[in-house]
Each structure stands twice: as C-alpha cells, then as structure tokens.
mmCIF file of C-alpha atoms and ligand atoms in Angstrom:
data_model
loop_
_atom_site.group_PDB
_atom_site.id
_atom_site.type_symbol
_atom_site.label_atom_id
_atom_site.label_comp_id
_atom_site.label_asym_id
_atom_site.label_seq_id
_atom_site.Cartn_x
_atom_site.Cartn_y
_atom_site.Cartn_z
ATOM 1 C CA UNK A 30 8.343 -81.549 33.982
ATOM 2 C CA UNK A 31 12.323 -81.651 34.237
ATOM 3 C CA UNK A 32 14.020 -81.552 37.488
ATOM 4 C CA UNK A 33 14.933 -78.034 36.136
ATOM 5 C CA UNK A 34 11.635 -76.233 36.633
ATOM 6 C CA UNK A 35 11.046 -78.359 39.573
ATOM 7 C CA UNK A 36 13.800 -76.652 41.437
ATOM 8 C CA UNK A 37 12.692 -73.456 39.449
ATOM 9 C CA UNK A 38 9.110 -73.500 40.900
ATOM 10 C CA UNK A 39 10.092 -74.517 44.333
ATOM 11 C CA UNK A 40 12.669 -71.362 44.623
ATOM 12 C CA UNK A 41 10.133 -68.913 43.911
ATOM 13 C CA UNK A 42 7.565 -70.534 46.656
ATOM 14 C CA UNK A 43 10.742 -70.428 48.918
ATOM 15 C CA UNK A 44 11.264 -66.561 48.234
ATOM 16 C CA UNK A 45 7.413 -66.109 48.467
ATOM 17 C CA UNK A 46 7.677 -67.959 51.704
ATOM 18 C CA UNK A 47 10.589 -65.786 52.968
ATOM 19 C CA UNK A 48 8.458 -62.956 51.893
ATOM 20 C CA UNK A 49 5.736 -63.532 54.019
ATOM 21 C CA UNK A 50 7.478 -64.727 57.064
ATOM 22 C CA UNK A 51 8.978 -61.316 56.900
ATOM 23 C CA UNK A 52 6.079 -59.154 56.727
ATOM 24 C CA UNK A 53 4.069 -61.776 59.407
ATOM 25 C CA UNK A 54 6.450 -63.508 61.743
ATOM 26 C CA UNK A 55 5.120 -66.956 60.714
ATOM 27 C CA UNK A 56 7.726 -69.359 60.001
ATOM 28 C CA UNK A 57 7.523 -71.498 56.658
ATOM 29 C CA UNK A 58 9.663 -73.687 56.971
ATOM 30 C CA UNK A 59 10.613 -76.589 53.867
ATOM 31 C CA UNK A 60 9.275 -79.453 55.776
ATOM 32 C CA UNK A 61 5.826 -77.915 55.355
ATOM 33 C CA UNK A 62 6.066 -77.542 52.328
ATOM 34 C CA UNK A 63 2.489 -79.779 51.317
ATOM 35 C CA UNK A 64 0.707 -78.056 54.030
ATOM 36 C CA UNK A 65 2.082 -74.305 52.336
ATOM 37 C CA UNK A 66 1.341 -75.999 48.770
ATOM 38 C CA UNK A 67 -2.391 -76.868 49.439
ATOM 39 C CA UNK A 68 -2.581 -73.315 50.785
ATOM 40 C CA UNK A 69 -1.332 -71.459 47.982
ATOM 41 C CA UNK A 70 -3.773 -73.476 45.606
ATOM 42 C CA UNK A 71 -6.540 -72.364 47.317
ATOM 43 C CA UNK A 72 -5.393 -69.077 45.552
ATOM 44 C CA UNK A 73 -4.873 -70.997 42.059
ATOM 45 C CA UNK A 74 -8.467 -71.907 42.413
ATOM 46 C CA UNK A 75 -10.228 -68.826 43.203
ATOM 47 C CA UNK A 76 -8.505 -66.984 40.369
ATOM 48 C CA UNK A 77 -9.329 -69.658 38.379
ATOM 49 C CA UNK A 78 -5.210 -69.801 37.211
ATOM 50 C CA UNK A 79 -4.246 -72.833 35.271
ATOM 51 C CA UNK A 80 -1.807 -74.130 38.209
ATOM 52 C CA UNK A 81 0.296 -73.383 40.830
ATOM 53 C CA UNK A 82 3.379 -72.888 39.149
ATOM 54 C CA UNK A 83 1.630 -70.092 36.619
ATOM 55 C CA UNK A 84 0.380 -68.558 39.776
ATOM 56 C CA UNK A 85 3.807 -68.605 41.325
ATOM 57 C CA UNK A 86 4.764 -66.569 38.063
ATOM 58 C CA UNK A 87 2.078 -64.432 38.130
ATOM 59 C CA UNK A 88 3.053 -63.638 41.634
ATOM 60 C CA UNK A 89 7.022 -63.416 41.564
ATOM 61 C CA UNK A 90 8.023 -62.487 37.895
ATOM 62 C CA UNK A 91 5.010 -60.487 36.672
ATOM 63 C CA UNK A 92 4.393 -57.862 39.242
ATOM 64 C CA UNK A 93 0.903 -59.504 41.346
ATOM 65 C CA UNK A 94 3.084 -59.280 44.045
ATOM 66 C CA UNK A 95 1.359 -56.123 45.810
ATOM 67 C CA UNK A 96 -2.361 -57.083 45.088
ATOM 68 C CA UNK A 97 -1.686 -61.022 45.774
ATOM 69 C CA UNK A 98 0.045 -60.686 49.297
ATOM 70 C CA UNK A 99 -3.177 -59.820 51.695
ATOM 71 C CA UNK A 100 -4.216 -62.963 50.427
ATOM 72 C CA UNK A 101 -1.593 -65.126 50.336
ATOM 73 C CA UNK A 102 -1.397 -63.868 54.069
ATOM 74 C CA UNK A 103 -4.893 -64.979 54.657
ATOM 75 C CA UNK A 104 -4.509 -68.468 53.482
ATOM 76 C CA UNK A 105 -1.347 -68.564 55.215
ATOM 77 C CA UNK A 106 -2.284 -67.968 58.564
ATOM 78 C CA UNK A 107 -3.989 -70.752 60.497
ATOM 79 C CA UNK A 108 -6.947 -69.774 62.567
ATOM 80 C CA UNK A 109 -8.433 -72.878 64.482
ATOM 81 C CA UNK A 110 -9.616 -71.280 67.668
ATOM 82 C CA UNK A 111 -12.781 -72.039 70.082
ATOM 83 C CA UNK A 112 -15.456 -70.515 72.546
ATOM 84 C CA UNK A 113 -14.224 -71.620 75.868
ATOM 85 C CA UNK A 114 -10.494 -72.783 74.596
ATOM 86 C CA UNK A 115 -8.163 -73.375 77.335
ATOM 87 C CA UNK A 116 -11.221 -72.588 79.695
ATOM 88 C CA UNK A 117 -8.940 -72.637 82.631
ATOM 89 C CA UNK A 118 -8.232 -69.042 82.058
ATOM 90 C CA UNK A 119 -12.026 -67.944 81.969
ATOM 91 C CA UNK A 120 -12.130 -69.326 85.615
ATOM 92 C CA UNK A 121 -9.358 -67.369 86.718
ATOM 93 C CA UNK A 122 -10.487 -64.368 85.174
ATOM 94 C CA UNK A 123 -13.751 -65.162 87.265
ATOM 95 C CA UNK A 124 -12.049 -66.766 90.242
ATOM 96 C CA UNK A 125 -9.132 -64.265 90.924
ATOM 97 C CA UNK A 126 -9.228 -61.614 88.208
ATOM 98 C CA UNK A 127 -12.572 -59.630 88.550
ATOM 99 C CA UNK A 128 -12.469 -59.855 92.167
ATOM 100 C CA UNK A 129 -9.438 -57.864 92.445
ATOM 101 C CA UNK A 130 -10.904 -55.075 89.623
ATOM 102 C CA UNK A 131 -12.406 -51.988 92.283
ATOM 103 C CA UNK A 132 -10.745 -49.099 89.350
ATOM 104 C CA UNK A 133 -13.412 -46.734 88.409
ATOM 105 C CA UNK A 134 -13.254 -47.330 85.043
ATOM 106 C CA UNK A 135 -14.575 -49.975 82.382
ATOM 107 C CA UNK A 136 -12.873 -53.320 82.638
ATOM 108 C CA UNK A 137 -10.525 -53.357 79.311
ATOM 109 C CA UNK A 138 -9.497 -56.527 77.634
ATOM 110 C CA UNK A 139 -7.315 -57.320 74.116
ATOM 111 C CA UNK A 140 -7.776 -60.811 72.122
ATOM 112 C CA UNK A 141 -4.647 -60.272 70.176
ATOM 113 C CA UNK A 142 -4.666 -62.998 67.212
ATOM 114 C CA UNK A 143 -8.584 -63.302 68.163
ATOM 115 C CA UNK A 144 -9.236 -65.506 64.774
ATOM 116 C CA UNK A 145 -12.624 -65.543 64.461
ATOM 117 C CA UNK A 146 -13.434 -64.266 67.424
ATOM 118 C CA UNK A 147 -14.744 -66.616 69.647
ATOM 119 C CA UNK A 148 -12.026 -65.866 72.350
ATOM 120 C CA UNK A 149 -13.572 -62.012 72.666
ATOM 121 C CA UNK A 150 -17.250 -63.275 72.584
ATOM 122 C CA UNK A 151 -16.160 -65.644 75.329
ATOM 123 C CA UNK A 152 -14.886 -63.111 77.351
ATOM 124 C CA UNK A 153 -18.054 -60.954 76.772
ATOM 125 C CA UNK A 154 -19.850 -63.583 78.405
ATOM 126 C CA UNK A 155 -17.897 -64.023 81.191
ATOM 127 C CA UNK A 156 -17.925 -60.193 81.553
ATOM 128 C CA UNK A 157 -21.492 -59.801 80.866
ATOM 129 C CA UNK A 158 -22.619 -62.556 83.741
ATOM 130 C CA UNK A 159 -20.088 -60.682 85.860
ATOM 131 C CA UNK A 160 -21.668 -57.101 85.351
ATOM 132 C CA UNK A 161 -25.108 -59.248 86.464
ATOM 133 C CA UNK A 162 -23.383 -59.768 89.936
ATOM 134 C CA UNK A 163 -21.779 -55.968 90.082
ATOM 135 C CA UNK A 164 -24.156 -53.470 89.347
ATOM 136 C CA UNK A 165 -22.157 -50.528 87.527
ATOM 137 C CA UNK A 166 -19.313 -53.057 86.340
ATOM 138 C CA UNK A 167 -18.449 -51.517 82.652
ATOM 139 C CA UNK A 168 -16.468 -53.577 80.088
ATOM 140 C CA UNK A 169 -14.876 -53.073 76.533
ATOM 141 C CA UNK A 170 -13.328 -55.669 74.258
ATOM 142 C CA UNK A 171 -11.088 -55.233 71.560
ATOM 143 C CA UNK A 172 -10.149 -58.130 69.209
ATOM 144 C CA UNK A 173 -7.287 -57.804 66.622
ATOM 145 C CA UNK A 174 -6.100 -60.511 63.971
ATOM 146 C CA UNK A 175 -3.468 -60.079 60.809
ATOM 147 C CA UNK A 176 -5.987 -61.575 58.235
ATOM 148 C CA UNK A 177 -8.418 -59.456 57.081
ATOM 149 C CA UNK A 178 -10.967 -62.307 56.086
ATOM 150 C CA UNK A 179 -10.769 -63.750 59.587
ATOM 151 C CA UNK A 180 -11.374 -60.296 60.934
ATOM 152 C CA UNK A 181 -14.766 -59.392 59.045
ATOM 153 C CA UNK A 182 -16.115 -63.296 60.095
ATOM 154 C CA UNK A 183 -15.578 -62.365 63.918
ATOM 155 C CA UNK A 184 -17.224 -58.857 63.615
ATOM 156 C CA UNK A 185 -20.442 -60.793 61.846
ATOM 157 C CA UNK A 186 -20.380 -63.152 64.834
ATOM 158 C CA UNK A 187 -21.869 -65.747 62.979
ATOM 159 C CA UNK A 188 -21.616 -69.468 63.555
ATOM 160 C CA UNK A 189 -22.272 -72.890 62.520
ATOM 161 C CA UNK A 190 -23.786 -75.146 65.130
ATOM 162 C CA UNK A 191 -20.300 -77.215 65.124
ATOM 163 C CA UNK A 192 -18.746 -73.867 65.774
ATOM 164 C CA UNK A 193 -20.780 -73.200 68.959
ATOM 165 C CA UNK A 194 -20.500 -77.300 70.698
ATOM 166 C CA UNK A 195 -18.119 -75.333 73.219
ATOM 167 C CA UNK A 196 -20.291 -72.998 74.762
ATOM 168 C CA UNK A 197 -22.497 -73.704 77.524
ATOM 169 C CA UNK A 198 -26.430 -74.180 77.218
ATOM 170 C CA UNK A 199 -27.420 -71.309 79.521
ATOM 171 C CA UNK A 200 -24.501 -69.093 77.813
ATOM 172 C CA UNK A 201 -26.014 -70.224 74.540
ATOM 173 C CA UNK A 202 -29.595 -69.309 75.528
ATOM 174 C CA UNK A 203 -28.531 -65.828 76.606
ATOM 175 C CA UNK A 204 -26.607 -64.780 74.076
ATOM 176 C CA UNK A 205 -27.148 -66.671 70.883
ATOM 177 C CA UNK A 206 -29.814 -66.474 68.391
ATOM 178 C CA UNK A 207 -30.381 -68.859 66.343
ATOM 179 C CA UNK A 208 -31.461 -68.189 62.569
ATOM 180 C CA UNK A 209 -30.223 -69.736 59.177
ATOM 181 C CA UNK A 210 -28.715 -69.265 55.866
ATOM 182 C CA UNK A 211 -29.748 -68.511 52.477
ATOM 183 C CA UNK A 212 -30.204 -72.361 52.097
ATOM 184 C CA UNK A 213 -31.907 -72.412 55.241
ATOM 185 C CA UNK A 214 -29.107 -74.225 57.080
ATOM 186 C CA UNK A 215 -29.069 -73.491 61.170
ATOM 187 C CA UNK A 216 -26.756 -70.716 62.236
ATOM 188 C CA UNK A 217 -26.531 -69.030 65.627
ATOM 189 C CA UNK A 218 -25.315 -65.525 66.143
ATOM 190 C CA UNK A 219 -23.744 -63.387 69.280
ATOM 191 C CA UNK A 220 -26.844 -61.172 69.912
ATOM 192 C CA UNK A 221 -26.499 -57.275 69.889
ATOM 193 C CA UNK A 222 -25.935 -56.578 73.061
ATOM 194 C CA UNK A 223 -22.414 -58.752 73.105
ATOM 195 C CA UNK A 224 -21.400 -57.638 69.645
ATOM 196 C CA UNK A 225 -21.918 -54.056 70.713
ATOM 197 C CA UNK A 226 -19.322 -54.430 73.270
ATOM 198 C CA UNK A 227 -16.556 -56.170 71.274
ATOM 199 C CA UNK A 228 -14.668 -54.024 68.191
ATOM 200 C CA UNK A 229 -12.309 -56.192 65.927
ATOM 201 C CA UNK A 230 -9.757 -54.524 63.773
ATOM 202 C CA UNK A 231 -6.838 -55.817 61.278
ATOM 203 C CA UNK A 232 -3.380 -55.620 62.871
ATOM 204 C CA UNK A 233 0.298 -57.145 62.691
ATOM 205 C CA UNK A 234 1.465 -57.967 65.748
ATOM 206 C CA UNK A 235 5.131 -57.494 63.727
ATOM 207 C CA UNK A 236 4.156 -53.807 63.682
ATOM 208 C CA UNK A 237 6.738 -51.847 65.801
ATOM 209 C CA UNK A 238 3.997 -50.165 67.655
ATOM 210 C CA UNK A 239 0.025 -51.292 68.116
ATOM 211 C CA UNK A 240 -2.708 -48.984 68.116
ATOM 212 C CA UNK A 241 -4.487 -50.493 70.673
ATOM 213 C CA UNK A 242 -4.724 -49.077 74.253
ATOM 214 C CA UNK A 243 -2.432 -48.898 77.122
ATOM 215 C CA UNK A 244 -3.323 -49.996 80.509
ATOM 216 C CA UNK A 245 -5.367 -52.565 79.682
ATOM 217 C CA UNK A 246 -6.410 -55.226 82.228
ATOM 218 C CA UNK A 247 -6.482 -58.683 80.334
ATOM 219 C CA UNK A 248 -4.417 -59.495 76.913
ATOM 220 C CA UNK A 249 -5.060 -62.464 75.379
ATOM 221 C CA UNK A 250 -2.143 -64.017 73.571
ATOM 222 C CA UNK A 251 -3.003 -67.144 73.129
ATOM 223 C CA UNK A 252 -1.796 -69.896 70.436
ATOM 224 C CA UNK A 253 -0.063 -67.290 68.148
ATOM 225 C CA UNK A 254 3.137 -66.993 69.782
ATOM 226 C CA UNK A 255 4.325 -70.670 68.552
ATOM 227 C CA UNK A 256 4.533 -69.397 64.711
ATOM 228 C CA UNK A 257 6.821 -66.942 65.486
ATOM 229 C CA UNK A 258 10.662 -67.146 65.770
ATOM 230 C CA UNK A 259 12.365 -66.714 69.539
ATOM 231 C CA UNK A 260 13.352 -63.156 68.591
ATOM 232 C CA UNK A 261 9.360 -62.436 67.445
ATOM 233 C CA UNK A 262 8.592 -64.084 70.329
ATOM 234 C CA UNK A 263 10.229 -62.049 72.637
ATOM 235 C CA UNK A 264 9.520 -58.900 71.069
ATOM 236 C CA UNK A 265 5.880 -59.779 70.637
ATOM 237 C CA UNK A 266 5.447 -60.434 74.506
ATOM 238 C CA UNK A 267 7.178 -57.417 75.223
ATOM 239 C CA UNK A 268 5.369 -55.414 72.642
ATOM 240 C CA UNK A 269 2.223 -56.361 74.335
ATOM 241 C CA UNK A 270 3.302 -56.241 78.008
ATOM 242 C CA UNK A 271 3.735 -52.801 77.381
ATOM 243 C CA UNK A 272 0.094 -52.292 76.911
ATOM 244 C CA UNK A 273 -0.841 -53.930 79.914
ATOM 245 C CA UNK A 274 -1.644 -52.095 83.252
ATOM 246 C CA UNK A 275 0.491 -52.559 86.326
ATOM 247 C CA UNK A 276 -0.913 -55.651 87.762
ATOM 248 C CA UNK A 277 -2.858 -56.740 84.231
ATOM 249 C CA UNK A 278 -2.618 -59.922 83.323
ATOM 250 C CA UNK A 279 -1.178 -61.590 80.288
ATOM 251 C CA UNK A 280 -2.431 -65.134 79.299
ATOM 252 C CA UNK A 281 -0.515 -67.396 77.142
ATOM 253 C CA UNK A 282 -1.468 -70.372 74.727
ATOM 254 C CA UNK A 283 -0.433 -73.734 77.462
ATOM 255 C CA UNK A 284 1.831 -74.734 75.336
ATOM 256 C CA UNK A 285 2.939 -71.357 74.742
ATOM 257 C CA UNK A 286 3.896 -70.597 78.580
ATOM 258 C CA UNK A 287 8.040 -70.911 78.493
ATOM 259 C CA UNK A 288 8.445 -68.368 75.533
ATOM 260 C CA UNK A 289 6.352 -65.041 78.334
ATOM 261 C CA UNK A 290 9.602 -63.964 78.860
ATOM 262 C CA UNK A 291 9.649 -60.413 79.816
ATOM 263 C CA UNK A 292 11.129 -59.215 82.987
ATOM 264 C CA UNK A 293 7.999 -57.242 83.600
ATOM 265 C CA UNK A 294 5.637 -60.426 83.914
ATOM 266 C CA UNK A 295 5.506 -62.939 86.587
ATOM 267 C CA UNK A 296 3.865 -65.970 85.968
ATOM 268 C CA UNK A 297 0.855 -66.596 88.362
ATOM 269 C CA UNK A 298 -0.728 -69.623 87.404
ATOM 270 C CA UNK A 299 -0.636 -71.925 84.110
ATOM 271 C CA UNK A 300 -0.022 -69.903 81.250
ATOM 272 C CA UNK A 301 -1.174 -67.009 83.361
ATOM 273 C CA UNK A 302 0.885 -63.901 83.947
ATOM 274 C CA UNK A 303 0.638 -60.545 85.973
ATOM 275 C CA UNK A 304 2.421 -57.493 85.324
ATOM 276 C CA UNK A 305 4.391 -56.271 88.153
ATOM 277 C CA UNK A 306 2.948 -53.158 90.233
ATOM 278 C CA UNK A 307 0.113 -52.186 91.594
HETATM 279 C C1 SAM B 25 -4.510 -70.508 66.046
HETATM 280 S S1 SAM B 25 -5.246 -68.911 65.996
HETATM 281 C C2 SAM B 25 -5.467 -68.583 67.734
HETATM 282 C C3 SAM B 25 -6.768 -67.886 68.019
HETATM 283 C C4 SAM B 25 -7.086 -67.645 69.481
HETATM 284 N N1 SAM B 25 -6.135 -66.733 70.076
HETATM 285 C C5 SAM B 25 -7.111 -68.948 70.234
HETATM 286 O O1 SAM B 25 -6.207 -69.241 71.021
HETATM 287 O O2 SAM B 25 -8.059 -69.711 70.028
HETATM 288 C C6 SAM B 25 -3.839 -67.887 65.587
HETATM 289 C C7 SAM B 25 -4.235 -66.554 64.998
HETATM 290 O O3 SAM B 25 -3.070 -65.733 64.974
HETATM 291 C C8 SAM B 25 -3.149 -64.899 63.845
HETATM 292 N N2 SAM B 25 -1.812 -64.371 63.534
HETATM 293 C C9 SAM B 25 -0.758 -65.023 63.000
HETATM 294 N N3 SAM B 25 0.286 -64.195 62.834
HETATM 295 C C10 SAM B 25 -0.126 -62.979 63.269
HETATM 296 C C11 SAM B 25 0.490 -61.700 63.330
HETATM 297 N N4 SAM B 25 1.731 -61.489 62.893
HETATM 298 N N5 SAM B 25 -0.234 -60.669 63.830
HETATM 299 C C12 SAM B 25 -1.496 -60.860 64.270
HETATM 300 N N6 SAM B 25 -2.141 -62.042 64.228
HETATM 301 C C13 SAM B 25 -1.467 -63.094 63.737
HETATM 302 C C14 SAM B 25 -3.740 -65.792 62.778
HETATM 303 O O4 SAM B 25 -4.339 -65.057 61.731
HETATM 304 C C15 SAM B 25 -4.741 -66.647 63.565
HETATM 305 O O5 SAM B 25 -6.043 -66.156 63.462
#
C-alpha cells in the first residue's frame, strides 16, 4: 500500500470521526486512533467486508452513510459501567437523600448514559429496601443511553455472573434469579418486580431538549461527561439541571466533579450536587 492511500484511508476515518463526534459529543481524537480502528473493524467483521479501508468506502464514497451510522455509534461509544459503581453515592442517597423526600408523590430518578443498566437496577434496590422501611414510599426509574444495542441489553436485565461480583449477597438473593443460556451457561436476571419499575429508552444527550421529565429528584450523570468537549460539558450539565427539582440532586462521575458547573448546582458532597431551592 503507498503512502498515498495510507493518507487516503486515514482522511476518510478522520471525516467519519468528525462525523460522529458531531452527532454524539464524543471526542475522537488522532491519538486514539488504534483504539477507533479496532472499533470500526468490529463493523468490517460483522458485514463480513473484505477490510477496513473497503468499509471506509462503502461508508464515505458510496452512500452507507445513513444505514451505517447507528452502528458505528454503537461501537463507538464505550459502556463499562457496574452495580454499585462509585457506591459512595448509593449511601448518600440512603444516608441524606431519602430522608429528606416527605413530597406526596413517587420518588423520580434519571440514569442518563445508564449503559447497560446496572446504575438504574442499583438504584431500584436501594429504592426498593427503602420502600420496605416507608410504607407508601413510591418510586420510578428512567434509564436513557445513545446506543441502541446497549439500551435493549439493560431493558433484558440479563447478566453474566462476572457482571453481578458487585452486588451484595442479600441484594442478590432478593432480586436476582438465576437461570442460564441456550448452552446452559449461568446467568442471573433483575426479577420482575425491579424491571417493572425501571423504563430505558434511546436518547442523545446532544439533543437540544430531552424528553424525559422535569422535577425529578436524582439524575445520574455519571462517567459520560469526560467524552465530551468543555462546551458539551457545560451544556450537558445544564441541559440536565434543568430537569431536576429544586433541591434534586445531581451526581457526577468522581473524576467528573470540576466540569458540574452550572450556577444552579451547589456541590454537597463528592461528586454530589443539589439544586438550589426548596
Ligand atoms: C462509561 S458508560 C457510564 C455508565 C454509567 N453511567 C456508569 O457510570 O457506570 C458511558 C455511557 O455514556 C453513553 N453516552 C456517550 N455519549 C452519549 C450521548 N451523547 N448521549 C447519551 N449517552 C451517551 C455511552 O453509550 C455509555 O453507555
């Protein structure tokens, strides 16, 4: 191959790459460019395309542009969540959150970027051990993601047992059940009564508005916010602020904690936010 189609091939991954940082926030940048290679050949390989730079072709120069990109998002977009990450917030939601919640309404909570969703199942049970303790405590759970194949795995609610190490045994017990596959390896999933409280729909948190619900108590933002540029960042945290109640409370990723920069939130603990008012 001449140096020719070398630079050839690796312009058209750039302008794919510019492409989908556009339409997603995430930032592609050159230096990553093995990491965004082994991504896109996961797409060479399930169309069964000779190699990477025919796919690039098929994708840039002979209109699979359109069709392609939903997937190209989906491999692009990394997803590595837990149950029980950064468990620090789970004890403040216990510790200082639900004690404060007297409204006489259900308790509302948003996993924005939920991945797979074990960040909402957490939460439901949290929530679910809480309602135990408060007789007439109601809750509703709403996870969103921007890939579309992460989204249907967290409304199956399925895991492998390395999926589940995380969660506690007596958690576990309650509200896993374990089964297997069609090759009779062990699975475990979020029984009924948890997945019946937790919806999980496609969304782009780029999208000027979100059609999620205001005055919500708890968003989760967590561990999205660093693929984003400052100006995404900002408008993200803003975008989502605005769906919190007065006094909700926004939690971050940790590492994620100096880019909550609205005026609206002050920070409360680590990575933990309120929204001003009552
Ligand atoms: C590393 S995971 C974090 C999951 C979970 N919040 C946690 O902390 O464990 C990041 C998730 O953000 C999603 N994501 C990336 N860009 C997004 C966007 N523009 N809109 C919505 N979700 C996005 C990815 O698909 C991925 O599932």
């Amino acid at each position: 191959m001449t140096t020719g189609t070398i630079e050839a091939d690796r312009a058209l991954q750039k302008k794919l790459c510019e492409i989908v940082t556009s339409k997603t926030g995430i930032q592609l940048p050159e230096n990553k460019r093995t990491m965004i290679e082994g991504r896109l050949r996961k797409r060479v390989r399930a169309l069964g395309v000779r190699d990477l730079r025919t796919y690039l072709n098929m994708v840039m120069n002979e209109g699979m542009l359109e069709t392609e990109l939903p997937q190209i998002i989906n491999v692009m977009t990394t997803n590595k969540t837990d149950f029980w990450r950064e468990d620090a917030h789970f004890d403040y939601m216990i510790r200082t959150v639900l004690p404060e919640f007297t409204a006489n309404r259900a308790f509302k909570v948003w996993s924005a970027a939920s991945s797979s969703g074990e960040e909402a199942y957490t939460t439901a049970m949290v929530l679910s051990e809480h309602a135990k303790r408060k007789p007439g405590f109601n809750y509703s759970i709403i996870g969103t993601d921007l890939s579309t194949e992460i989204v249907r795995k967290a409304r199956k609610g399925i895991y492998t047992p390395e999926e589940i190490v995380d969660v506690p045994d007596d958690m576990r017990k309650l509200y896993l059940e374990e089964g297997h596959d069609s090759v009779g390896r062990p699975l475990c999933r979020v029984v009924k009564q948890l997945r019946d409280r937790v919806g999980f729909a496609q969304m782009n948190l780029m999208d000027r508005s979100y059609p999620v619900e205001k005055n919500l108590d708890v968003v989760f933002l967590r561990n999205v916010l660093i693929y984003f540029d400052d100006q995404n960042q900002r408008r993200v945290v803003s975008g989502v602020t605005d769906h919190l109640k007065p006094g909700g409370y926004l939690f971050v990723g940790h590492s994620e904690t100096s880019v909550a920069s609205d005026p609206r939130l002050v920070q409360k603990s680590a990575a933990v936010f309120r929204k001003e008012g009552t």
